[in-house]
């Protein structure tokens, strides 16, 4: 972690410069609100104890001093003489984000088809290092292929719960399914399933999904994946108007079976506050009826067609067979998944993990 080179008090904020030359400014009100001292922050729960709304709006720093090794900063407040302490690492993370995150690699099929992010179950089970490596593969590529997973449901459950608890949905928690139409979904048939993301009818679509092959005796059933973020960036570059429409129109998704009618709305391309890609919600099979004015409706259909055509383009896809003992863990907020039709018997198990729990596991493993 980079130490701090110097600190300088300004009229309304503190300027911090790190040894690598990066600089950031921190408003005084924000600094007092984020004081790390026991009087302001519960050291056991890390919950705020300072009364935010008793802080003077015109709060000023009397002095700011830097520790000898540049790892800590102390700010003395002019109005009451209280000294707030800050770790340089904390301020750097607030200014520039957490370090150690894996940079996303957006891909077309040909980029990685011959070099898929594959991991051995034995290495993952051996310790947290192997688990972290696999999860960082998901963070980087949006999916990871796991080989050598025992072909029983207990192994499926144990694998998922090493990441986080299994999310309960309309399909239950841990799935154990074949083409038996146990639910009103084509996943429970032998039919072809086109590229999509799951849970567009849920307010909070599932974050990660695991599919684990327990048995297969037949033909077909090829798993297909496409990078939704690569599709979105391609549209942003080649057709900015279509990209804008896909980030603006909230599309309803629905799920219906006896006694159940779920509806939620999502934009197909969701951006964060910085305009970066955050989530893809694309499922034309589960799209519920909705109506816009004529011009807007046709703009949407044209943009939807552009996304659809890229999702179905073989050049954008990777394909592989899930054989017994092979599993795939993928980011349902990023990667579209599909399956070709098949004949014979196919038995899968799997489940969902919430997005926040996946990110939590990464943080904990990296800290350790």
XYZ file of C-alpha atoms in Angstrom:
368
model
C 0.000 0.000 0.000
C 1.301 3.419 -0.952
C 2.147 5.784 1.911
C 1.310 9.481 1.977
C 3.906 12.026 0.894
C 2.229 15.184 2.229
C -1.015 16.650 3.533
C -2.155 20.218 3.145
C -5.072 22.039 4.777
C -7.243 24.093 2.459
C -10.215 26.346 3.204
C -12.840 23.588 3.100
C -10.913 20.385 2.512
C -7.732 18.427 3.106
C -5.413 17.674 0.194
C -3.524 14.375 0.364
C -0.677 13.369 -1.951
C 0.614 9.805 -2.002
C 4.164 8.712 -2.749
C 3.172 7.627 -6.260
C 1.956 11.141 -7.041
C -1.778 10.515 -6.882
C -3.713 13.256 -5.123
C -7.186 13.590 -3.636
C -9.206 16.132 -1.684
C -11.409 15.283 1.282
C -14.063 17.768 2.496
C -13.719 18.539 6.202
C -17.349 17.653 6.944
C -16.831 14.260 5.286
C -13.636 13.679 7.251
C -15.289 14.398 10.597
C -18.240 12.192 9.652
C -15.790 9.376 8.816
C -13.516 9.758 11.836
C -11.972 6.400 12.752
C -11.487 7.097 16.468
C -13.393 5.003 19.064
C -15.439 8.050 20.099
C -16.778 8.276 16.529
C -16.690 4.702 15.202
C -17.576 1.550 17.115
C -14.426 -0.534 16.848
C -16.284 -3.849 17.167
C -19.163 -3.313 14.753
C -17.658 -0.511 12.600
C -20.958 1.332 12.933
C -20.914 5.122 13.038
C -21.348 6.663 16.493
C -20.504 10.267 15.682
C -23.637 12.452 15.468
C -23.403 13.495 11.821
C -25.957 16.246 12.240
C -24.196 17.940 15.149
C -21.072 18.525 13.041
C -20.768 22.268 12.249
C -21.469 22.916 8.583
C -18.474 25.250 8.460
C -16.111 22.848 10.245
C -12.419 23.613 9.705
C -9.149 21.847 10.419
C -6.725 23.611 12.725
C -3.823 21.302 11.826
C -3.163 18.125 9.869
C -0.082 16.025 10.612
C 1.438 12.995 8.961
C 3.025 10.045 10.777
C 6.690 9.363 10.140
C 6.036 6.400 7.856
C 3.235 8.138 5.993
C 0.648 5.556 6.997
C -1.523 7.746 9.246
C -2.965 11.249 9.231
C -4.188 13.174 12.290
C -6.550 16.120 11.912
C -7.200 18.534 14.804
C -10.538 20.317 14.531
C -10.637 24.062 15.157
C -14.031 24.258 16.860
C -13.421 21.755 19.681
C -9.790 20.586 19.493
C -10.768 16.921 18.917
C -8.194 14.889 16.986
C -9.412 12.512 14.290
C -7.114 9.801 12.987
C -7.171 8.219 9.518
C -5.247 5.368 7.951
C -3.718 6.382 4.622
C -4.991 3.095 3.171
C -8.579 3.973 4.123
C -8.405 7.394 2.476
C -6.810 5.958 -0.657
C -9.552 3.373 -1.033
C -12.203 6.057 -0.589
C -10.564 8.214 -3.252
C -9.642 5.600 -5.854
C -11.563 2.449 -4.984
C -10.330 -0.860 -3.568
C -7.026 -2.238 -4.773
C -6.602 -5.850 -5.820
C -9.751 -6.136 -7.938
C -9.316 -8.117 -11.126
C -9.859 -6.088 -14.271
C -12.727 -7.381 -16.380
C -11.813 -8.895 -19.729
C -14.611 -8.526 -22.246
C -14.627 -11.244 -24.875
C -15.994 -12.625 -28.090
C -16.150 -16.373 -28.492
C -12.996 -16.650 -30.531
C -11.009 -14.778 -27.894
C -11.289 -17.558 -25.314
C -12.888 -20.640 -26.894
C -9.544 -22.451 -26.937
C -8.484 -21.130 -23.547
C -11.533 -21.227 -21.286
C -11.155 -20.206 -17.623
C -11.079 -23.775 -16.244
C -10.338 -24.907 -12.692
C -9.914 -28.279 -10.988
C -12.300 -29.026 -8.154
C -9.430 -30.538 -6.144
C -7.506 -27.237 -6.252
C -10.574 -25.280 -5.190
C -11.235 -27.649 -2.296
C -7.601 -27.583 -1.181
C -7.919 -24.135 0.381
C -9.020 -20.544 0.082
C -6.287 -19.764 -2.450
C -7.866 -22.090 -4.994
C -11.341 -20.768 -4.255
C -10.175 -17.176 -4.670
C -8.484 -17.995 -7.984
C -11.709 -19.488 -9.332
C -13.881 -16.584 -8.120
C -11.459 -14.098 -9.664
C -11.881 -15.988 -12.905
C -15.603 -15.297 -12.667
C -14.837 -11.651 -11.875
C -12.564 -11.362 -14.915
C -14.399 -13.380 -17.580
C -17.903 -13.641 -16.140
C -17.742 -17.431 -15.804
C -15.561 -20.335 -14.692
C -15.628 -23.996 -15.702
C -15.005 -26.485 -12.889
C -13.786 -30.011 -13.648
C -13.867 -33.055 -11.386
C -16.840 -32.105 -9.216
C -18.332 -35.318 -7.717
C -21.589 -36.271 -9.398
C -23.965 -35.978 -6.479
C -26.206 -33.257 -5.098
C -24.317 -33.062 -1.794
C -21.194 -32.029 -3.719
C -23.227 -29.361 -5.524
C -24.483 -27.975 -2.220
C -21.055 -28.040 -0.594
C -19.477 -26.265 -3.553
C -22.009 -23.431 -3.634
C -21.982 -22.890 0.129
C -18.226 -22.404 0.075
C -19.076 -19.179 -1.731
C -22.245 -18.171 0.136
C -25.656 -19.425 1.155
C -27.929 -20.679 -1.606
C -30.607 -18.222 -2.644
C -34.221 -19.326 -2.448
C -36.399 -18.555 -5.487
C -39.593 -19.839 -7.054
C -37.512 -22.889 -8.047
C -36.464 -23.551 -4.456
C -32.903 -23.371 -3.192
C -30.682 -26.161 -4.480
C -31.961 -27.458 -7.818
C -31.965 -31.112 -8.788
C -33.719 -31.310 -12.118
C -34.195 -32.987 -15.469
C -36.704 -32.576 -18.304
C -39.710 -33.262 -16.087
C -41.649 -29.961 -16.358
C -41.554 -29.559 -12.579
C -41.859 -25.808 -13.242
C -43.251 -23.731 -16.089
C -39.847 -23.067 -17.627
C -38.068 -24.425 -20.696
C -35.090 -25.373 -18.515
C -37.274 -28.311 -17.467
C -37.655 -29.530 -21.067
C -35.332 -30.869 -23.780
C -36.017 -27.888 -26.062
C -33.485 -25.385 -27.331
C -33.051 -22.373 -25.012
C -31.694 -19.143 -26.507
C -29.270 -16.690 -24.832
C -30.740 -14.957 -21.784
C -30.175 -13.931 -18.195
C -32.272 -15.368 -15.372
C -34.642 -13.607 -13.002
C -35.776 -10.661 -15.103
C -39.073 -11.072 -13.215
C -37.283 -10.546 -9.867
C -36.614 -7.091 -8.432
C -33.091 -8.309 -7.573
C -31.990 -10.743 -10.262
C -29.754 -13.580 -9.002
C -26.059 -12.732 -9.040
C -24.262 -16.019 -9.719
C -25.585 -19.301 -11.039
C -24.047 -22.768 -10.872
C -24.973 -25.569 -13.269
C -23.505 -28.980 -12.369
C -23.933 -32.007 -14.613
C -24.700 -35.167 -12.638
C -25.605 -37.423 -15.556
C -26.026 -37.241 -19.328
C -26.855 -39.998 -21.766
C -27.912 -38.496 -25.055
C -27.077 -36.115 -27.865
C -26.988 -32.308 -27.960
C -27.448 -30.149 -24.870
C -24.420 -27.981 -25.678
C -23.985 -25.098 -23.234
C -23.656 -21.678 -24.855
C -22.418 -18.446 -23.246
C -22.026 -14.873 -24.507
C -20.504 -11.855 -22.781
C -23.361 -9.400 -22.305
C -20.928 -6.634 -21.429
C -19.086 -7.135 -24.720
C -22.405 -7.016 -26.549
C -23.338 -3.790 -24.751
C -19.995 -2.133 -25.458
C -20.231 -3.134 -29.118
C -23.645 -1.462 -29.349
C -22.372 1.603 -27.472
C -19.590 1.963 -30.055
C -21.515 1.091 -33.229
C -25.034 2.342 -32.465
C -25.120 4.940 -29.660
C -28.840 5.591 -30.149
C -29.713 1.922 -29.648
C -27.444 1.844 -26.600
C -29.271 4.856 -25.145
C -32.669 3.242 -25.656
C -31.547 0.012 -23.990
C -30.342 2.001 -20.945
C -33.600 3.970 -20.707
C -36.559 1.653 -21.361
C -37.630 -0.422 -18.358
C -38.702 -3.810 -19.716
C -41.116 -5.954 -17.689
C -40.360 -9.625 -17.177
C -42.861 -12.115 -15.808
C -43.096 -15.662 -14.516
C -46.401 -17.489 -14.325
C -47.421 -20.858 -12.992
C -50.316 -22.076 -10.863
C -50.670 -19.655 -7.939
C -47.711 -17.487 -9.008
C -47.464 -14.295 -11.094
C -44.140 -12.472 -10.709
C -43.429 -9.174 -12.500
C -40.418 -6.849 -12.327
C -38.957 -4.208 -14.628
C -35.318 -3.850 -15.668
C -33.418 -1.932 -18.303
C -31.612 -4.346 -20.585
C -28.354 -2.425 -20.079
C -27.862 -1.007 -16.605
C -25.104 1.508 -15.867
C -23.571 2.630 -12.589
C -23.210 6.264 -11.533
C -20.013 6.564 -13.591
C -21.625 5.273 -16.772
C -19.860 1.904 -16.506
C -21.661 -1.360 -17.230
C -23.251 -2.829 -14.117
C -25.876 -5.362 -15.165
C -27.457 -6.966 -18.212
C -31.113 -8.073 -17.994
C -32.068 -9.780 -21.238
C -34.686 -12.493 -21.538
C -36.945 -12.198 -24.551
C -38.768 -15.388 -23.541
C -39.917 -13.921 -20.227
C -40.599 -10.405 -21.533
C -44.089 -9.362 -20.381
C -46.472 -7.319 -22.550
C -45.941 -3.563 -22.380
C -46.781 -0.645 -24.645
C -45.058 2.652 -25.409
C -46.062 5.336 -27.886
C -45.518 4.274 -31.487
C -42.202 6.029 -32.142
C -40.675 4.982 -28.822
C -41.936 1.412 -29.221
C -40.268 1.028 -32.615
C -37.043 2.573 -31.296
C -37.087 -0.066 -28.573
C -37.745 -2.929 -30.983
C -34.894 -1.809 -33.231
C -32.508 -1.580 -30.273
C -33.721 -4.936 -28.936
C -33.103 -6.514 -32.336
C -29.533 -5.209 -32.290
C -28.895 -6.788 -28.887
C -30.623 -10.022 -29.923
C -28.619 -10.349 -33.139
C -25.319 -9.981 -31.298
C -26.369 -12.404 -28.546
C -27.230 -15.041 -31.176
C -24.135 -14.389 -33.311
C -21.914 -17.513 -33.099
C -18.862 -15.238 -33.221
C -19.893 -13.806 -29.826
C -20.390 -17.220 -28.191
C -18.380 -19.932 -26.495
C -19.722 -23.481 -26.520
C -18.883 -26.619 -24.577
C -20.542 -29.776 -23.332
C -21.441 -30.212 -19.677
C -20.504 -33.835 -19.034
C -20.881 -35.616 -15.689
C -18.506 -34.032 -13.170
C -18.249 -30.733 -15.048
C -19.885 -27.550 -13.750
C -20.022 -23.913 -14.776
C -20.324 -20.953 -12.412
C -21.317 -17.716 -14.127
C -22.209 -14.103 -13.448
C -25.902 -13.747 -14.229
C -25.538 -9.953 -14.173
C -23.136 -10.133 -17.107
C -23.114 -13.395 -19.064
C -25.978 -14.713 -21.180
C -26.441 -18.466 -21.116
C -28.207 -20.857 -23.483
C -28.490 -24.546 -24.320
C -29.075 -26.440 -27.524
C -31.886 -28.987 -27.703
C -31.036 -32.533 -26.722
C -32.287 -36.082 -26.739
C -31.911 -38.670 -24.011
C -31.524 -38.150 -20.279
C -29.806 -35.146 -18.695
C -29.637 -34.572 -14.936
C -28.350 -31.269 -13.534
C -28.064 -29.687 -10.113
C -27.295 -26.108 -9.208
C -28.399 -22.951 -7.517
C -28.130 -19.192 -7.218
C -25.937 -16.932 -5.088
C -26.735 -13.274 -4.450
C -24.451 -10.746 -6.104
C -23.589 -8.989 -2.846
C -22.586 -12.299 -1.256
C -20.251 -13.110 -4.148
C -18.564 -9.718 -3.776
C -18.410 -10.164 0.001
C -16.634 -13.512 -0.394
C -14.068 -11.930 -2.711
C -13.356 -9.144 -0.207
C -12.958 -11.560 2.689
C -10.679 -13.915 0.748
C -8.486 -11.060 -0.487
C -8.151 -9.598 2.989
C -7.162 -12.995 4.349
